[in-house]
JSON list of C-alpha atoms in Angstrom, two decimals:
[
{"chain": "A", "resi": 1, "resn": "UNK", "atom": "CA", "xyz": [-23.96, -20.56, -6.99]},
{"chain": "A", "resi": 2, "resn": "UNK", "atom": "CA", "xyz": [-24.09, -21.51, -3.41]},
{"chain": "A", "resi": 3, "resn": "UNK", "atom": "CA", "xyz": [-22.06, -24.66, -3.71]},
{"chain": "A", "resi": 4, "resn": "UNK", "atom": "CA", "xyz": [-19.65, -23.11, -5.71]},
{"chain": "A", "resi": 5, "resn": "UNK", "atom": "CA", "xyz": [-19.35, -19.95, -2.58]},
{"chain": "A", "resi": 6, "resn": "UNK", "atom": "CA", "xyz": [-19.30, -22.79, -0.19]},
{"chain": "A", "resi": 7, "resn": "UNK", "atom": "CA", "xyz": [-16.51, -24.85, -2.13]},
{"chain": "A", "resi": 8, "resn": "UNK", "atom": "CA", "xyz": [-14.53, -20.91, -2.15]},
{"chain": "A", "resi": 9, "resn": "UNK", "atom": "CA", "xyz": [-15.18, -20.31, 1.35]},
{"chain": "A", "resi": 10, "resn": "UNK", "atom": "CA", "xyz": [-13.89, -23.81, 2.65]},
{"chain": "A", "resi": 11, "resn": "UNK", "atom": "CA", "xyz": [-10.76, -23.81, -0.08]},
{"chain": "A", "resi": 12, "resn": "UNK", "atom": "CA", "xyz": [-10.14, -20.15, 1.80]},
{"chain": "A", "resi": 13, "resn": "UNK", "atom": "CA", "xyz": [-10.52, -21.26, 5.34]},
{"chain": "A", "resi": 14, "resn": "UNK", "atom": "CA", "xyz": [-7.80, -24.10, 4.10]},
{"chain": "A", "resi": 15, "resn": "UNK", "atom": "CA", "xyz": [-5.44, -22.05, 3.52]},
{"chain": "A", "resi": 16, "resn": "UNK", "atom": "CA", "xyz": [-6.42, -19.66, 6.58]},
{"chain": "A", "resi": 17, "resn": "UNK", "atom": "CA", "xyz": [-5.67, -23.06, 8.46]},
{"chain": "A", "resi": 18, "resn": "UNK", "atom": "CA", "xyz": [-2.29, -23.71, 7.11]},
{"chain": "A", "resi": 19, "resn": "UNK", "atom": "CA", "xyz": [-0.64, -20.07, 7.78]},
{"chain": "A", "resi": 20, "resn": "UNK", "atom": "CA", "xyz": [-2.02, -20.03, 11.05]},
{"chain": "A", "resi": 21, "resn": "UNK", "atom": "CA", "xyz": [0.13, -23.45, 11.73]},
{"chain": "A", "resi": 22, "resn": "UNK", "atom": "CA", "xyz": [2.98, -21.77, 10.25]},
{"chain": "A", "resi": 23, "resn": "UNK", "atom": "CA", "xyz": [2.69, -18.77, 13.08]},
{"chain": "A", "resi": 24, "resn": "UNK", "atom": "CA", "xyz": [1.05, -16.29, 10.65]},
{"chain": "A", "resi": 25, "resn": "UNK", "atom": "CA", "xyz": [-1.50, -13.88, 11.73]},
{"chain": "A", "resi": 26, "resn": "UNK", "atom": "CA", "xyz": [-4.57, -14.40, 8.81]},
{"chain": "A", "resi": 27, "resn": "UNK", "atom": "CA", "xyz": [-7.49, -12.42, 8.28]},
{"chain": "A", "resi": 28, "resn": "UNK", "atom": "CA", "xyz": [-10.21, -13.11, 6.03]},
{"chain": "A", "resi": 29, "resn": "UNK", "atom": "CA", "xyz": [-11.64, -10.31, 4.81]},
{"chain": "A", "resi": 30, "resn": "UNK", "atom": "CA", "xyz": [-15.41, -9.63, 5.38]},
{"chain": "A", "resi": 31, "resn": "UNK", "atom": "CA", "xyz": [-17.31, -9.75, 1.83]},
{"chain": "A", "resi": 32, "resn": "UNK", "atom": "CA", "xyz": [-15.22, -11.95, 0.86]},
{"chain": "A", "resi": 33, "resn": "UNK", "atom": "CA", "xyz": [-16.24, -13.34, -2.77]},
{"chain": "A", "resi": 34, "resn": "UNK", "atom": "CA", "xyz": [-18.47, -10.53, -2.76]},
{"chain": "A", "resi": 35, "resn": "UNK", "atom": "CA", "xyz": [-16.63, -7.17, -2.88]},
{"chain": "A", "resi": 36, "resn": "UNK", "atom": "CA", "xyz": [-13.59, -5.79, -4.92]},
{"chain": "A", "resi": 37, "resn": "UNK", "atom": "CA", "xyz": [-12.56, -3.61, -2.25]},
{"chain": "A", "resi": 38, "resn": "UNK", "atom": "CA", "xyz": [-9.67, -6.17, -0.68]},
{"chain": "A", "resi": 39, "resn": "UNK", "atom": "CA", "xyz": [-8.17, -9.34, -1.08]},
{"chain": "A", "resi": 40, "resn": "UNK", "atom": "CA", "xyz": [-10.07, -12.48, 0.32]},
{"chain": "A", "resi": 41, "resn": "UNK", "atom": "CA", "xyz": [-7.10, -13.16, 2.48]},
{"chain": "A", "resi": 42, "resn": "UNK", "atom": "CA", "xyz": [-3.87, -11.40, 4.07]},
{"chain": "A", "resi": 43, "resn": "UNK", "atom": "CA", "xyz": [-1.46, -12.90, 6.36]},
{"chain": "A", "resi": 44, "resn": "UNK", "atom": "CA", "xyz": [1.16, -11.65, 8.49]},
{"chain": "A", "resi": 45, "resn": "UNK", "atom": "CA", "xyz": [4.74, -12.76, 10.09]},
{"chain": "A", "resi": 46, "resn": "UNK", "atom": "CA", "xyz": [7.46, -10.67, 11.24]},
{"chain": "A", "resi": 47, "resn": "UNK", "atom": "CA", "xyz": [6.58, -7.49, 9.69]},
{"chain": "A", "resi": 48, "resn": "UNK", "atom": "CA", "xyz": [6.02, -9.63, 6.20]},
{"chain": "A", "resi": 49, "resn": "UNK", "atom": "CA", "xyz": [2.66, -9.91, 4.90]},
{"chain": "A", "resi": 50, "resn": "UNK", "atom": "CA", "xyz": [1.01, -11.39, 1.38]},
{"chain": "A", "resi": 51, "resn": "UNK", "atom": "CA", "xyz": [-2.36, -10.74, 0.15]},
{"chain": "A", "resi": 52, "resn": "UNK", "atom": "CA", "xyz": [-4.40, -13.34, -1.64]},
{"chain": "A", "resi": 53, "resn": "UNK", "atom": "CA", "xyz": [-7.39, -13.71, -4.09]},
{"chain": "A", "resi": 54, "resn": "UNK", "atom": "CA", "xyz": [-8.62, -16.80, -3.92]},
{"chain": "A", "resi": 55, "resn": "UNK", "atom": "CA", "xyz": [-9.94, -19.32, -6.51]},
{"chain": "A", "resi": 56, "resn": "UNK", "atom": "CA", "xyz": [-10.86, -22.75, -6.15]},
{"chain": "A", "resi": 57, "resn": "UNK", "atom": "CA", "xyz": [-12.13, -24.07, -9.49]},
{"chain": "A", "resi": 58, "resn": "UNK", "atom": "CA", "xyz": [-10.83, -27.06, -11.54]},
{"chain": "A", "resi": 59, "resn": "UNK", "atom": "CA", "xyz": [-11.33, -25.67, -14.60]},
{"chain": "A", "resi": 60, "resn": "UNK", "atom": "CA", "xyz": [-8.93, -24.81, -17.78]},
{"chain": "A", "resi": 61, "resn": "UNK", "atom": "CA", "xyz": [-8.07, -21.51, -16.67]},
{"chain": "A", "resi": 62, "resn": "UNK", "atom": "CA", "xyz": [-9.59, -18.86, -14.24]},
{"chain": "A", "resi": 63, "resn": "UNK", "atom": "CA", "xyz": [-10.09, -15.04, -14.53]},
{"chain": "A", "resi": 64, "resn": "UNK", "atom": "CA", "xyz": [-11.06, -12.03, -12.35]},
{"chain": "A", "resi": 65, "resn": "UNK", "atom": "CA", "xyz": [-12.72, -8.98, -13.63]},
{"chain": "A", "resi": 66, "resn": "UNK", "atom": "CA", "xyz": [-10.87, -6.05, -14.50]},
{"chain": "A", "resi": 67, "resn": "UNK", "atom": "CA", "xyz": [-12.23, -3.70, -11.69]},
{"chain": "A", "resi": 68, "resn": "UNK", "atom": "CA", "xyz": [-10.96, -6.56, -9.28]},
{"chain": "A", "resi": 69, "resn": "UNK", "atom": "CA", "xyz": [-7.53, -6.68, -10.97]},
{"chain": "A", "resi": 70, "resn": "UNK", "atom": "CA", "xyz": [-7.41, -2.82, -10.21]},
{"chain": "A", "resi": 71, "resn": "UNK", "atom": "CA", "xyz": [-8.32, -2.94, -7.01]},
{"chain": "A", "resi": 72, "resn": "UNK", "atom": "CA", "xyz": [-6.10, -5.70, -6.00]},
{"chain": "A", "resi": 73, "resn": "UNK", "atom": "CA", "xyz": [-2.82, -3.84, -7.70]},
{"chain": "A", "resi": 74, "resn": "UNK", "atom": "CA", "xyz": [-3.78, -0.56, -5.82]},
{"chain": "A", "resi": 75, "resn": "UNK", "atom": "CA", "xyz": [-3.57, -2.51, -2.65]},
{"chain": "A", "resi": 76, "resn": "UNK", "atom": "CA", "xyz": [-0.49, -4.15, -3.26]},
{"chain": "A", "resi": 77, "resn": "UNK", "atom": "CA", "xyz": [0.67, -0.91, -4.24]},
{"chain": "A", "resi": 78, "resn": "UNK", "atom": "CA", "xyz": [-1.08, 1.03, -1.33]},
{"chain": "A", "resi": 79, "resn": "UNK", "atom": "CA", "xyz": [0.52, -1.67, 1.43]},
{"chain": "A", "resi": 80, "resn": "UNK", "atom": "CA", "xyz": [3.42, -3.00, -0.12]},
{"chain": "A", "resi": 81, "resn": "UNK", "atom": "CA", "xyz": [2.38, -6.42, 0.16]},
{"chain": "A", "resi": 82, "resn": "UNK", "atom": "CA", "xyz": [2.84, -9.31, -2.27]},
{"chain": "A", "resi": 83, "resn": "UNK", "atom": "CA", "xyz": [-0.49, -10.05, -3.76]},
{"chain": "A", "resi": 84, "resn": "UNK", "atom": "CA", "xyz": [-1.27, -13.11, -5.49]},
{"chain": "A", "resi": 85, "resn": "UNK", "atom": "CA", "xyz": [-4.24, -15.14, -7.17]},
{"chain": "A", "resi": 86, "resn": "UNK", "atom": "CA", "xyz": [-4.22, -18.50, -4.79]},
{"chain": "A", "resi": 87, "resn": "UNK", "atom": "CA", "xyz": [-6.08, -21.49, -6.81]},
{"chain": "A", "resi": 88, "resn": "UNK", "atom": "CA", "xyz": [-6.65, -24.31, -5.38]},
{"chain": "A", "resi": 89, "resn": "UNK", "atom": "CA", "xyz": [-7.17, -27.00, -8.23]},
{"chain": "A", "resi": 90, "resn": "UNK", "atom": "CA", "xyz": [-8.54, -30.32, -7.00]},
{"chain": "A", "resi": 91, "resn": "UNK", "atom": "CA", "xyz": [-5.66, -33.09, -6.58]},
{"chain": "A", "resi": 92, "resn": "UNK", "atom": "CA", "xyz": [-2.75, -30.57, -7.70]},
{"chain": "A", "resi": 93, "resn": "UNK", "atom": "CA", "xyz": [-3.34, -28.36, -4.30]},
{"chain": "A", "resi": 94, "resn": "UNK", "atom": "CA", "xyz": [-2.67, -24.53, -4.79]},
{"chain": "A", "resi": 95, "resn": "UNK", "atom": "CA", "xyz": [-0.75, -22.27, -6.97]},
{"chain": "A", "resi": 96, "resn": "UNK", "atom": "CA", "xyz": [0.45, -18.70, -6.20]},
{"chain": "A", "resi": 97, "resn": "UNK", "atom": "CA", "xyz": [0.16, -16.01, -9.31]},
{"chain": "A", "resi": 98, "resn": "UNK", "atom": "CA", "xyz": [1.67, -12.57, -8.92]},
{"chain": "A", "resi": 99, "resn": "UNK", "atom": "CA", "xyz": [-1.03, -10.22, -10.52]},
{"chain": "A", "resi": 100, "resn": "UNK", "atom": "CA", "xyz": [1.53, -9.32, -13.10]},
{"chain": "A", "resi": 101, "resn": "UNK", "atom": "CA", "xyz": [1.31, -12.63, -14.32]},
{"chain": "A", "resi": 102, "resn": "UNK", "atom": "CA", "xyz": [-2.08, -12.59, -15.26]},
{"chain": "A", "resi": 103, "resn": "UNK", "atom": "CA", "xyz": [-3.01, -11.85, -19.58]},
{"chain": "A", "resi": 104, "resn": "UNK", "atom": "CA", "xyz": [-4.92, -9.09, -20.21]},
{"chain": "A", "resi": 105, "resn": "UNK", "atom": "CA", "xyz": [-7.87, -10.33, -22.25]},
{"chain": "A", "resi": 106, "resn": "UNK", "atom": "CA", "xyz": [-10.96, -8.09, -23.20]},
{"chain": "A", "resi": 107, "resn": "UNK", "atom": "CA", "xyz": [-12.77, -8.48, -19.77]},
{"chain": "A", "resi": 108, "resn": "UNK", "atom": "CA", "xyz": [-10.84, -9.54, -17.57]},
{"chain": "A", "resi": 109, "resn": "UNK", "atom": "CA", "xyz": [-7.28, -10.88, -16.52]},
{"chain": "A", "resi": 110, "resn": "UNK", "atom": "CA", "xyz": [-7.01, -14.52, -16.85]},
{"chain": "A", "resi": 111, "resn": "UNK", "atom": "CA", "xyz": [-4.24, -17.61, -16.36]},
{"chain": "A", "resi": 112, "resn": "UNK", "atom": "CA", "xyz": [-4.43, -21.03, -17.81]},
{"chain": "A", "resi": 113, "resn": "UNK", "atom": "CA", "xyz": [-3.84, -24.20, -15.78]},
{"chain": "A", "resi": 114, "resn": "UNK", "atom": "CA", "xyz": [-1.21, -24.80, -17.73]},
{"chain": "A", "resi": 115, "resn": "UNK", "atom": "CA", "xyz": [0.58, -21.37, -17.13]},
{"chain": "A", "resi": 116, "resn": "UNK", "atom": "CA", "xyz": [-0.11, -21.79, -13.55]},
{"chain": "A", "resi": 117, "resn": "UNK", "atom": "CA", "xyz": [1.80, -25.47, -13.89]},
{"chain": "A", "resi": 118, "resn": "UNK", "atom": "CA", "xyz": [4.59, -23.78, -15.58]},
{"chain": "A", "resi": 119, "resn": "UNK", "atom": "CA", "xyz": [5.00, -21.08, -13.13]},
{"chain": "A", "resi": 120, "resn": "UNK", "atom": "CA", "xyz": [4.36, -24.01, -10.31]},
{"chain": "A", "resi": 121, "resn": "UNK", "atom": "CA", "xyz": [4.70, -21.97, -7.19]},
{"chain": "A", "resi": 122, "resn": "UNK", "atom": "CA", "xyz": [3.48, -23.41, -4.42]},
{"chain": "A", "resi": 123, "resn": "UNK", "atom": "CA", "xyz": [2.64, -22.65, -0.95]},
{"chain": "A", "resi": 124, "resn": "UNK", "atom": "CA", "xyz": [6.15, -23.54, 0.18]},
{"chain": "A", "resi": 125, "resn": "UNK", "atom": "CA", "xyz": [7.93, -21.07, -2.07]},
{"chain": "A", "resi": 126, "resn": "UNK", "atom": "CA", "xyz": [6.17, -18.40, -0.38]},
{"chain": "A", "resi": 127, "resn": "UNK", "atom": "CA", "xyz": [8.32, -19.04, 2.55]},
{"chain": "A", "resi": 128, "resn": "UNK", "atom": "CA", "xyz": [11.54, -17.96, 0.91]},
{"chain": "A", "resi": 129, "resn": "UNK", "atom": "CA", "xyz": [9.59, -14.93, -1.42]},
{"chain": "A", "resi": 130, "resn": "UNK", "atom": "CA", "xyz": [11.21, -12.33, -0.05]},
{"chain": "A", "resi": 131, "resn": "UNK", "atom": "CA", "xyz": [9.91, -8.89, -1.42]},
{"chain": "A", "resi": 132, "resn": "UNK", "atom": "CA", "xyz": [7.31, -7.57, -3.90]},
{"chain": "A", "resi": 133, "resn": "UNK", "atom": "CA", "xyz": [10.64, -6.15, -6.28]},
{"chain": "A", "resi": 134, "resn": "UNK", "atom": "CA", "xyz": [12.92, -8.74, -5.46]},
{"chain": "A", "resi": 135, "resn": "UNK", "atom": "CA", "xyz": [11.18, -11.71, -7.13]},
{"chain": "A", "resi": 136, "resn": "UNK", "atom": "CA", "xyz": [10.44, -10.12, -10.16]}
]
């Protein structure tokens, strides 16, 4: 359990890294991995911000509890920022997933790695996503 908190916590403080360089203001939220109150991440630039969840794990697919899935569409509801599942998957770097791309299954919300590879948006392509309505 600790390694896999310590592989989430540097895979998080990654990405903190890389919006900072980009002039983004990034928080990481305190609990985070623990709580299902707020994203892990949120980032701000020029009154834009994006909320992330995020996932480092190199498996098949990855899921988050319902409760979480909940919680993270109130708050992109509540603020009005994009929120997105961020998994990092060793050698392929990270994927972005709106919440609304996620499959309902009985306990949770889940992607596969191969959805994720379909959808294939990158860290990049957050740089032209303009709104939470206009992308979808």
């Amino acid at each position: 359990m600790v390694q896999r908190y310590n592989k989430g916590a540097r895979s998080e403080r990654e990405l903190l890294a890389f919006f900072h360089s980009k002039d983004f203001s990034v928080m990481r939220s305190a609990g985070s991995g623990v709580n299902s109150i707020s994203p892990d991440i949120i980032t701000f630039r020029n009154k834009k911000g994006f909320a992330f969840e995020c996932k480092a794990w190199n498996g098949t697919s990855v899921s988050i509890p319902i409760d979480k899935f909940e919680s993270l569409k109130a708050w992109e509801q509540n603020t009005g920022m994009d929120t997105f599942i961020a998994w990092r998957i060793n050698g392929e770097g990270w994927f972005f997933i709106r919440l609304d791309e996620l499959s309902k299954a009985q306990s949770n919300y889940t992607i596969t790695r191969k959805r994720a590879f379909d959808i294939n948006r990158k860290i990049e392509d957050l740089f032209n996503y303009n709104t939470n309505s206009e992308n979808r």
